[in-house]
Amino acid sequence: MTADPNIHTIDTGFQRVDFDAAYLVVENGRAAFIDCGTSLAVPAMLQALADAGLEPQAVDWLLLTHVHLDHAGGAGTLMQHLPNARAVLHPRGAPHMIDPARLIAGATAVYGEEEIARSYGRIEPIPAERVVVAEDGQRIDLAGRELVLMHTPGHAQHHYCVWDARSRSWFTGDTFGLSYRELDSAQGAFIIPTSSPVQFDPEPLKDSIRRMLAYQPAAMYLTHYGRVDAVEARAADLFEQIDAMVAIGRQCDGRPDRHRHLLAALRALYLERALAHGCALDQDAVAAVLAMDIELNAQGLACWLDRERR
C-alpha cells in the first residue's frame, strides 16, 4: 500500500536530520498536526502548512501522543499561531501542558538551562479552554476523516496512538519503537524499542502493540522516524527485543556500575541485530546513530528495575 499523499512528514530538526518527525494530515481543506516537536520547530510546522496550500486557520486539531518534550515541547508556542485548533492530550498529560512548570523543572534538572534553551527553546502553556482530554477510544472528526485515539501505555503512561482508517495506519509516537532510515536494508526497516525514562513497562508495551496489530495496519508512522510498513515483521522484532532488554536488565541489576553494564549489553544487542538485518553501515556508524537511544534505553531500564524492586 502506497503512502497517503494527504499525510505529510515534517522533520522538526530536533538533534539531527531525519530523527524527529511530526505529521500533518489534510482532509477537505482542513488539517490536523500529530505531534509538533519543540518550539524551535514551529517555523517548520507552519511551512508544512503553507506547502500544503493551507493557512494556520485551517488547523482544527493538534494531537499530542504524549508530553515528552521532543513530541510536545513546542505545543504551547504552536497553538499561539493556530487560532481554531484544539490540543488533544491524554488525561495524565493534559495538566502538564496546561501548566508546564513541572516539565520545565524536570528537564532543567537533567539537562541544565543552557541545553534546554539550545535544544528545546521556550516551553509555553496551552490555555485550559483549548485542551481536549482524550479518553481511550475517543473519535476525532477531521472534516469527515475519522481519527481514533487509543491509550497505549508501556513507553509512558500518558501515551496514546492515533488510528487513521483512511490510510489504515497508526501514528505511533514512541509505542512502536524507533526506526531510522539510514539503517534500512533489503530486509526493510531496522527497528528497536524505546524504554526511555521514566515510565517504561514491558508487558503493557507489548499489550499496546498487540492492540494496534488487531487493526491489521498497513503502515506505522513513527516519530523517530517516518513511515514503516511490513508491520507484522517489525512487531515481531520489537517483541523479541523487549524480552531481550528485560533479560539484560535482570542480568545487570545489582552489579556495581549497573548503568555501564546496561549500556554495553544494549549496544551489543542492537549491533548484533543490525548485522543480522544487513544494515549497510559499519558497526561504529550504527552505534553512532543509536548512541542517544542506547543511553536513554539504559536509563529507562534502570527506572523500571528500581520500580520493580519497590
XYZ file of N, CA and C in Angstrom, residues 35-264:
690
model
N 1.707 15.463 16.859
C 2.961 15.856 17.490
C 3.526 17.102 16.794
N 4.499 17.730 17.438
C 4.955 19.021 16.904
C 6.412 19.327 17.200
N 7.120 18.432 17.894
C 8.496 18.756 18.226
C 8.584 19.880 19.261
N 9.695 20.579 19.259
C 9.943 21.645 20.217
C 9.465 22.989 19.653
N 9.579 24.022 20.459
C 9.177 25.348 19.973
C 10.071 25.814 18.829
N 11.284 25.271 18.749
C 12.180 25.625 17.651
C 11.685 25.078 16.310
N 10.734 24.141 16.353
C 10.191 23.543 15.132
C 8.975 24.284 14.598
N 8.494 25.295 15.301
C 7.275 25.988 14.864
C 7.395 26.517 13.427
N 8.508 27.137 13.024
C 8.592 27.572 11.623
C 8.441 26.426 10.633
N 9.013 25.265 10.938
C 8.872 24.115 10.042
C 7.426 23.637 9.983
N 6.736 23.671 11.096
C 5.324 23.256 11.118
C 4.476 24.200 10.263
N 4.690 25.488 10.417
C 3.919 26.463 9.642
C 4.287 26.404 8.161
N 5.554 26.120 7.853
C 5.956 25.990 6.456
C 5.298 24.773 5.820
N 5.158 23.685 6.577
C 4.482 22.496 6.046
C 3.040 22.812 5.686
N 2.401 23.631 6.503
C 1.032 24.070 6.182
C 1.012 24.847 4.875
N 1.910 25.793 4.771
C 1.967 26.613 3.560
C 2.259 25.750 2.337
N 3.148 24.787 2.479
C 3.485 23.903 1.358
C 2.279 23.076 0.927
N 1.368 22.815 1.876
C 0.139 22.080 1.556
C -0.963 22.996 1.049
N -0.654 24.297 0.913
C -1.634 25.251 0.405
C -2.658 25.695 1.432
N -2.290 25.622 2.736
C -3.229 25.933 3.801
C -2.720 27.071 4.672
N -3.672 27.774 5.285
C -3.364 28.815 6.254
C -3.469 28.234 7.669
N -2.857 28.874 8.656
C -2.968 28.376 10.036
C -4.405 28.220 10.519
N -5.313 29.026 9.996
C -6.719 28.939 10.404
C -7.355 27.605 10.015
N -6.715 26.859 9.105
C -7.282 25.590 8.645
C -7.022 24.436 9.602
N -6.191 24.648 10.613
C -5.849 23.561 11.525
C -6.909 23.460 12.623
N -7.556 22.292 12.690
C -8.585 22.057 13.706
C -8.036 21.358 14.947
N -6.964 20.561 14.772
C -6.501 19.711 15.869
C -4.982 19.688 15.941
N -4.480 19.683 17.172
C -3.092 19.338 17.461
C -3.142 18.118 18.377
N -2.844 16.951 17.827
C -2.918 15.692 18.567
C -1.527 15.368 19.107
N -1.398 15.322 20.413
C -0.103 15.133 21.065
C -0.067 13.741 21.683
N 0.728 12.840 21.096
C 0.709 11.452 21.542
C 1.124 11.315 23.003
N 2.049 12.148 23.446
C 2.431 12.208 24.855
C 3.244 13.478 25.050
N 3.593 13.783 26.301
C 4.120 15.118 26.576
C 5.644 15.146 26.714
N 6.340 14.114 26.302
C 7.799 14.226 26.236
C 8.163 15.374 25.296
N 9.206 16.107 25.637
C 9.433 17.405 25.007
C 9.769 17.319 23.521
N 10.341 16.195 23.067
C 10.633 16.079 21.640
C 9.364 15.851 20.817
N 8.249 15.582 21.490
C 6.957 15.398 20.832
C 6.039 16.604 21.027
N 6.098 17.198 22.199
C 5.085 18.195 22.560
C 5.654 19.470 23.151
N 6.979 19.614 23.215
C 7.555 20.785 23.870
C 7.158 22.098 23.238
N 6.890 22.092 21.923
C 6.525 23.330 21.234
C 5.038 23.565 21.118
N 4.227 22.742 21.783
C 2.780 22.810 21.578
C 2.200 24.168 21.963
N 2.604 24.698 23.118
C 2.055 25.973 23.556
C 2.382 27.098 22.593
N 3.610 27.109 22.095
C 4.015 28.137 21.138
C 3.274 27.958 19.819
N 3.185 26.713 19.332
C 2.496 26.468 18.070
C 1.027 26.868 18.152
N 0.384 26.570 19.275
C -1.042 26.894 19.413
C -1.300 28.395 19.305
N -0.315 29.211 19.643
C -0.473 30.656 19.504
C -0.641 31.076 18.051
N -0.214 30.223 17.120
C -0.319 30.512 15.683
C -1.535 29.861 15.028
N -2.266 29.046 15.796
C -3.368 28.258 15.229
C -4.676 28.657 15.908
N -5.347 29.689 15.414
C -6.474 30.262 16.156
C -7.660 29.329 16.338
N -7.822 28.335 15.465
C -9.000 27.466 15.537
C -8.710 26.079 16.086
N -7.477 25.823 16.447
C -7.095 24.467 16.837
C -7.377 24.207 18.310
N -7.646 22.925 18.574
C -7.686 22.425 19.943
C -6.601 21.364 20.102
N -5.987 21.356 21.272
C -4.928 20.392 21.574
C -5.537 19.206 22.306
N -5.243 18.010 21.845
C -5.829 16.798 22.404
C -4.741 16.032 23.145
N -4.987 15.769 24.423
C -3.974 15.176 25.293
C -4.567 14.052 26.129
N -3.730 13.105 26.463
C -4.082 12.037 27.400
C -4.439 12.659 28.752
N -5.361 12.062 29.509
C -5.714 12.645 30.818
C -4.518 12.849 31.738
N -3.528 11.972 31.668
C -2.347 12.119 32.524
C -1.397 13.204 32.020
N -1.496 13.536 30.720
C -0.586 14.515 30.151
C -1.126 15.925 30.124
N -2.456 16.053 30.064
C -3.067 17.379 29.902
C -2.624 18.377 30.973
N -2.603 18.018 32.259
C -2.208 19.023 33.268
C -0.808 19.578 33.039
N 0.078 18.771 32.452
C 1.467 19.213 32.274
C 1.632 20.154 31.082
N 0.657 20.181 30.176
C 0.691 21.143 29.084
C -0.042 22.425 29.453
N -1.040 22.309 30.317
C -1.744 23.499 30.793
C -0.836 24.298 31.734
N -0.095 23.591 32.574
C 0.900 24.221 33.453
C 2.190 23.413 33.339
N 3.102 23.821 32.459
C 4.310 23.020 32.199
C 5.435 23.218 33.207
N 5.159 23.818 34.358
C 6.233 24.126 35.312
C 7.002 22.874 35.714
N 6.297 21.760 35.955
C 6.990 20.538 36.371
C 7.800 19.950 35.225
N 7.279 20.025 34.007
C 8.043 19.567 32.845
C 9.343 20.355 32.710
N 9.229 21.673 32.838
C 10.395 22.542 32.695
C 11.417 22.254 33.797
N 10.924 22.125 35.032
C 11.825 21.882 36.154
C 12.526 20.539 36.010
N 11.786 19.507 35.595
C 12.383 18.191 35.447
C 13.434 18.172 34.347
N 13.104 18.764 33.218
C 14.049 18.789 32.108
C 15.276 19.626 32.450
N 15.075 20.742 33.130
C 16.194 21.603 33.500
C 17.123 20.901 34.491
N 16.533 20.120 35.406
C 17.352 19.385 36.370
C 18.253 18.380 35.670
N 17.760 17.784 34.582
C 18.539 16.778 33.855
C 19.547 17.427 32.920
N 19.098 18.435 32.149
C 19.917 18.955 31.051
C 20.587 20.296 31.352
N 20.048 21.070 32.290
C 20.554 22.406 32.558
C 19.874 23.449 31.676
N 19.849 24.683 32.133
C 19.130 25.745 31.433
C 19.693 26.003 30.040
N 21.005 25.947 29.905
C 21.618 26.260 28.617
C 21.206 25.234 27.551
N 21.225 23.945 27.910
C 20.857 22.909 26.948
C 19.361 22.951 26.641
N 18.539 23.260 27.629
C 17.099 23.387 27.377
C 16.854 24.491 26.355
N 17.498 25.613 26.533
C 17.323 26.719 25.591
C 17.818 26.347 24.202
N 18.945 25.625 24.130
C 19.536 25.279 22.837
C 18.699 24.253 22.091
N 18.236 23.216 22.779
C 17.567 22.098 22.112
C 16.046 22.210 22.086
N 15.479 22.903 23.077
C 14.026 22.879 23.214
C 13.370 24.254 23.091
N 14.126 25.311 23.264
C 13.527 26.640 23.233
C 12.590 26.852 24.408
N 11.610 27.743 24.227
C 10.660 28.050 25.300
C 9.556 26.992 25.335
N 9.118 26.681 26.536
C 8.011 25.746 26.732
C 6.842 26.545 27.297
N 5.881 26.835 26.442
C 4.763 27.701 26.806
C 3.543 26.867 27.190
N 2.688 27.387 28.082
C 1.465 26.662 28.437
C 0.428 26.732 27.317
N -0.493 25.782 27.329
C -1.667 25.807 26.457
C -2.858 26.207 27.323
N -3.629 27.219 26.933
C -4.792 27.601 27.737
C -5.727 26.413 27.951
N -6.202 26.247 29.177
C -7.022 25.081 29.523
C -8.253 24.969 28.644
N -8.819 26.105 28.242
C -10.049 26.061 27.437
C -9.808 25.550 26.013
N -8.545 25.435 25.621
C -8.234 24.933 24.276
C -7.746 23.485 24.302
N -7.821 22.848 25.470
C -7.369 21.469 25.635
C -8.564 20.527 25.652
N -8.472 19.433 24.899
C -9.432 18.338 24.929
C -8.731 17.136 25.550
N -9.341 16.552 26.569
C -8.776 15.378 27.223
C -9.302 14.134 26.517
N -8.395 13.302 26.030
C -8.756 12.166 25.176
C -8.953 10.903 26.002
N -10.152 10.376 25.993
C -10.410 9.090 26.614
C -10.012 7.971 25.639
N -9.804 6.773 26.167
C -9.452 5.639 25.328
C -10.585 5.363 24.340
N -10.242 5.307 23.058
C -11.245 5.075 22.027
C -11.926 6.326 21.515
N -11.499 7.486 21.980
C -12.135 8.737 21.533
C -11.960 8.934 20.034
N -13.015 9.443 19.395
C -13.018 9.662 17.952
C -12.947 11.157 17.663
N -12.047 11.507 16.778
C -11.838 12.888 16.373
C -12.272 13.024 14.914
N -13.068 14.033 14.631
C -13.531 14.260 13.256
C -12.682 15.338 12.597
N -11.995 14.971 11.535
C -11.242 15.929 10.725
C -11.955 16.054 9.381
N -12.910 16.946 9.305
C -13.631 17.218 8.056
C -14.129 15.936 7.392
N -14.658 15.024 8.215
C -15.178 13.771 7.693
C -14.211 12.607 7.749
N -12.964 12.864 8.086
C -11.955 11.798 8.227
C -11.837 11.473 9.709
N -12.187 10.259 10.078
C -12.214 9.898 11.494
C -10.845 9.422 11.955
N -10.395 9.974 13.076
C -9.164 9.561 13.739
C -9.533 9.028 15.115
N -9.064 7.832 15.446
C -9.406 7.185 16.705
C -8.174 7.171 17.605
N -8.355 7.551 18.863
C -7.255 7.649 19.812
C -7.300 6.471 20.777
N -6.225 5.721 20.849
C -6.135 4.562 21.732
C -5.050 4.794 22.774
N -5.401 4.653 24.043
C -4.396 4.738 25.093
C -3.421 3.561 24.957
N -2.130 3.867 24.958
C -1.110 2.844 24.713
C 0.022 2.975 25.735
N -0.195 2.541 26.972
C 0.873 2.596 27.969
C 1.992 1.621 27.618
N 3.132 1.833 28.249
C 4.294 0.970 28.046
C 5.552 1.787 27.873
N 5.495 2.754 26.946
C 6.577 3.737 26.845
C 6.361 4.818 27.899
N 5.138 5.284 27.988
C 4.745 6.261 29.005
C 3.280 6.017 29.346
N 2.911 6.294 30.579
C 1.515 6.094 30.989
C 0.588 7.129 30.362
N 1.151 8.230 29.892
C 0.331 9.311 29.325
C 0.382 9.290 27.795
N 0.442 8.110 27.207
C 0.630 7.963 25.765
C -0.651 7.470 25.104
N -0.988 8.049 23.957
C -1.992 7.450 23.085
C -1.431 7.391 21.665
N -2.016 6.513 20.846
C -1.689 6.436 19.425
C -2.942 6.774 18.625
N -2.750 7.129 17.365
C -3.824 7.648 16.519
C -4.041 6.706 15.340
N -5.257 6.165 15.232
C -5.617 5.280 14.122
C -6.334 6.077 13.042
N -5.820 5.964 11.823
C -6.416 6.609 10.660
C -6.915 5.514 9.725
N -8.225 5.250 9.750
C -8.782 4.168 8.933
C -8.621 4.452 7.442
N -8.616 5.725 7.058
C -8.497 6.073 5.648
C -7.211 5.493 5.045
N -6.105 5.625 5.743
C -4.825 5.110 5.252
C -4.465 3.751 5.856
N -5.325 3.251 6.765
C -5.064 2.022 7.512
C -3.690 2.099 8.195
N -3.493 3.203 8.904
C -2.200 3.469 9.536
C -2.377 3.944 10.962
N -1.378 3.656 11.772
C -1.263 4.224 13.114
C -0.175 5.299 13.118
N -0.446 6.368 13.847
C 0.589 7.324 14.243
C 0.978 6.916 15.661
N 2.214 6.443 15.807
C 2.544 5.630 16.980
C 3.324 6.350 18.074
N 3.669 7.620 17.866
C 4.505 8.255 18.874
C 5.749 7.411 19.106
N 5.931 6.930 20.351
C 7.074 6.081 20.673
C 6.673 4.642 20.991
N 5.375 4.313 20.892
C 4.930 2.977 21.283
C 5.459 1.902 20.357
N 5.596 2.193 19.070
C 6.069 1.204 18.108
C 7.558 1.384 17.820
N 8.284 1.921 18.769
C 9.731 1.946 18.701
C 10.320 3.008 17.798
N 11.593 2.794 17.469
C 12.415 3.740 16.723
C 12.949 3.055 15.479
N 12.926 3.757 14.353
C 13.418 3.172 13.100
C 13.971 4.299 12.238
N 15.281 4.285 12.035
C 15.930 5.347 11.283
C 16.271 4.861 9.881
N 16.019 5.724 8.910
C 16.115 5.290 7.519
C 17.537 4.888 7.110
N 18.562 5.455 7.727
C 19.918 5.088 7.329
C 20.270 3.658 7.742
N 19.416 3.021 8.558
C 19.645 1.641 8.970
C 18.784 0.650 8.198
N 17.989 1.126 7.242
C 17.195 0.226 6.409
C 18.114 -0.709 5.619
N 17.596 -1.868 5.242
C 18.338 -2.807 4.407
C 17.368 -3.464 3.436
N 17.850 -4.438 2.693
C 16.981 -5.176 1.774
C 15.873 -5.904 2.530
N 16.061 -6.117 3.825
C 15.034 -6.761 4.651
C 13.982 -5.768 5.137
N 14.156 -4.488 4.816
C 13.192 -3.480 5.248
C 13.744 -2.623 6.359
N 12.856 -2.117 7.180
C 13.234 -1.197 8.249
C 13.857 -1.943 9.422
N 14.924 -1.371 9.978
C 15.506 -1.843 11.234
C 14.826 -1.084 12.358
N 14.398 -1.794 13.391
C 13.594 -1.155 14.434
C 14.061 -1.624 15.803
N 14.000 -0.730 16.801
C 14.278 -1.105 18.184
C 13.219 -0.472 19.076
N 12.946 -1.068 20.246
C 12.017 -0.434 21.190
C 12.654 0.791 21.820
N 11.817 1.621 22.416
C 12.335 2.731 23.219
C 11.801 2.610 24.643
N 12.738 2.537 25.585
C 12.384 2.401 27.001
C 12.778 3.639 27.786
N 12.836 4.778 27.111
C 13.371 5.984 27.755
C 12.629 6.283 29.052
N 13.323 6.876 30.028
C 12.738 7.097 31.347
C 11.548 8.048 31.277
N 10.594 7.952 32.231
C 10.752 7.184 33.468
C 9.661 6.118 33.641
N 8.852 5.854 32.634
C 7.670 5.011 32.836
C 7.657 3.747 31.987
N 8.804 3.321 31.452
C 8.854 2.091 30.667
C 8.291 0.927 31.461
N 7.439 0.118 30.795
C 6.851 -1.060 31.417
C 6.653 -2.097 30.311
N 7.431 -3.172 30.314
C 7.484 -4.046 29.137
C 6.188 -4.768 28.802
N 5.484 -5.304 29.786
C 4.273 -6.063 29.455
C 3.157 -5.163 28.925
N 2.867 -4.013 29.557
C 1.896 -3.097 28.937
C 2.317 -2.636 27.551
N 3.631 -2.463 27.315
C 4.083 -2.049 25.992
C 3.743 -3.125 24.953
N 3.999 -4.385 25.282
C 3.656 -5.457 24.346
C 2.143 -5.531 24.135
N 1.376 -5.338 25.202
C -0.085 -5.340 25.059
C -0.553 -4.214 24.139
N 0.060 -3.032 24.264
C -0.315 -1.897 23.413
C -0.024 -2.204 21.945
N 1.120 -2.822 21.679
C 1.456 -3.184 20.300
C 0.449 -4.204 19.767
N 0.067 -5.177 20.592
C -0.918 -6.170 20.159
C -2.255 -5.512 19.827
N -2.662 -4.545 20.618
C -3.931 -3.849 20.341
C -3.875 -3.140 18.993
N -2.750 -2.546 18.674
C -2.610 -1.887 17.374
C -2.613 -2.898 16.230
N -1.951 -4.027 16.428
C -1.910 -5.043 15.383
C -3.299 -5.589 15.071
N -4.198 -5.572 16.043
C -5.545 -6.099 15.823
C -6.296 -5.337 14.735
N -5.867 -4.117 14.435
C -6.489 -3.326 13.367
C -5.947 -3.689 11.981
N -4.986 -4.603 11.928
C -4.352 -5.020 10.675
C -3.844 -3.807 9.872
N -2.970 -3.021 10.503
C -2.493 -1.798 9.835
C -1.588 -2.091 8.648
N -1.674 -1.218 7.657
C -0.778 -1.303 6.501
C 0.557 -0.633 6.784
N 0.562 0.342 7.704
C 1.792 1.092 7.971
C 1.724 1.722 9.349
N 2.887 2.071 9.857
C 3.029 2.816 11.107
C 3.822 4.087 10.809
N 3.347 5.201 11.351
C 4.065 6.469 11.234
C 4.714 6.768 12.582
N 6.044 6.605 12.635
C 6.803 6.763 13.872
C 7.308 8.193 14.007
N 7.406 8.653 15.238
C 8.048 9.949 15.454
C 9.529 9.855 15.113
N 10.143 8.725 15.436
C 11.581 8.533 15.174
C 11.756 7.301 14.285
N 11.683 7.141 12.898
C 11.388 8.338 12.143
C 10.689 7.916 10.860
N 9.489 8.367 10.651
C 8.827 8.211 9.366
C 7.951 6.971 9.257
N 7.520 6.720 8.021
C 6.574 5.638 7.731
C 7.300 4.304 7.623
N 6.744 3.288 8.281
C 7.292 1.939 8.283
C 6.182 0.983 7.877
N 6.484 0.057 6.939
C 5.493 -0.958 6.579
C 6.011 -2.337 7.006
N 5.483 -3.421 6.407
C 5.792 -4.777 6.879
C 5.598 -4.839 8.395
N 4.406 -4.432 8.820
C 4.150 -4.169 10.240
C 4.300 -5.423 11.094
N 3.782 -6.559 10.642
C 3.866 -7.778 11.452
C 5.320 -8.169 11.718
N 6.162 -8.065 10.703
C 7.577 -8.407 10.881
C 8.256 -7.457 11.850
N 7.952 -6.167 11.741
C 8.569 -5.198 12.640
C 8.074 -5.405 14.077
N 6.801 -5.762 14.232
C 6.269 -6.036 15.569
C 6.974 -7.243 16.190
N 7.219 -8.285 15.386
C 7.945 -9.445 15.892
C 9.334 -9.047 16.359
N 9.997 -8.160 15.603
C 11.304 -7.643 16.026
C 11.204 -6.960 17.386
N 10.174 -6.148 17.553
C 10.009 -5.419 18.808
C 9.758 -6.363 19.973
N 8.877 -7.346 19.798
C 8.593 -8.285 20.884
C 9.868 -9.019 21.316
N 10.654 -9.487 20.346
C 11.904 -10.186 20.676
C 12.839 -9.290 21.477
N 12.937 -8.037 21.068
C 13.892 -7.143 21.718
C 13.407 -6.668 23.081
N 12.114 -6.461 23.237
C 11.607 -6.106 24.572
C 11.955 -7.201 25.561
N 11.742 -8.467 25.158
C 12.088 -9.577 26.047
C 13.591 -9.632 26.289
N 14.382 -9.380 25.246
C 15.839 -9.392 25.412
C 16.292 -8.272 26.344
N 15.657 -7.117 26.230
C 16.015 -5.992 27.088
C 15.663 -6.277 28.545
N 14.523 -6.918 28.783
C 14.152 -7.300 30.146
C 15.201 -8.259 30.715
N 15.619 -9.230 29.911
C 16.646 -10.172 30.365
C 17.953 -9.451 30.678
N 18.327 -8.514 29.820
C 19.538 -7.726 30.072
C 19.407 -6.955 31.383
N 18.264 -6.332 31.584
C 18.056 -5.574 32.812
C 18.231 -6.437 34.050
N 17.645 -7.627 34.016
C 17.731 -8.510 35.180
C 19.176 -8.999 35.388
N 19.888 -9.252 34.290
C 21.275 -9.699 34.406
C 22.184 -8.614 34.991
N 21.897 -7.372 34.627
C 22.762 -6.262 35.071
C 22.364 -5.711 36.434
N 21.145 -5.994 36.876
C 20.667 -5.413 38.132
C 21.510 -5.927 39.298
N 21.860 -5.030 40.164
C 22.643 -5.405 41.332
C 24.142 -5.356 41.121
N 24.586 -5.215 39.871
C 26.021 -5.132 39.628
C 26.546 -3.740 39.978
N 27.790 -3.660 40.438
C 28.392 -2.330 40.568
C 28.436 -1.643 39.198
N 28.178 -0.370 39.181
C 28.167 0.387 37.919
C 27.171 -0.232 36.932
N 25.953 -0.415 37.422
C 24.902 -1.039 36.620
C 24.707 -0.334 35.291
N 24.745 0.990 35.285
C 24.479 1.736 34.063
C 25.490 1.382 32.970
N 26.740 1.253 33.334
C 27.770 0.901 32.343
C 27.489 -0.467 31.747
N 27.075 -1.416 32.580
C 26.764 -2.759 32.090
C 25.533 -2.742 31.187
N 24.532 -1.954 31.536
C 23.339 -1.840 30.686
C 23.708 -1.271 29.322
N 24.512 -0.208 29.324
C 24.933 0.391 28.055
C 25.646 -0.624 27.169
N 26.578 -1.352 27.744
C 27.372 -2.300 26.954
C 26.494 -3.421 26.403
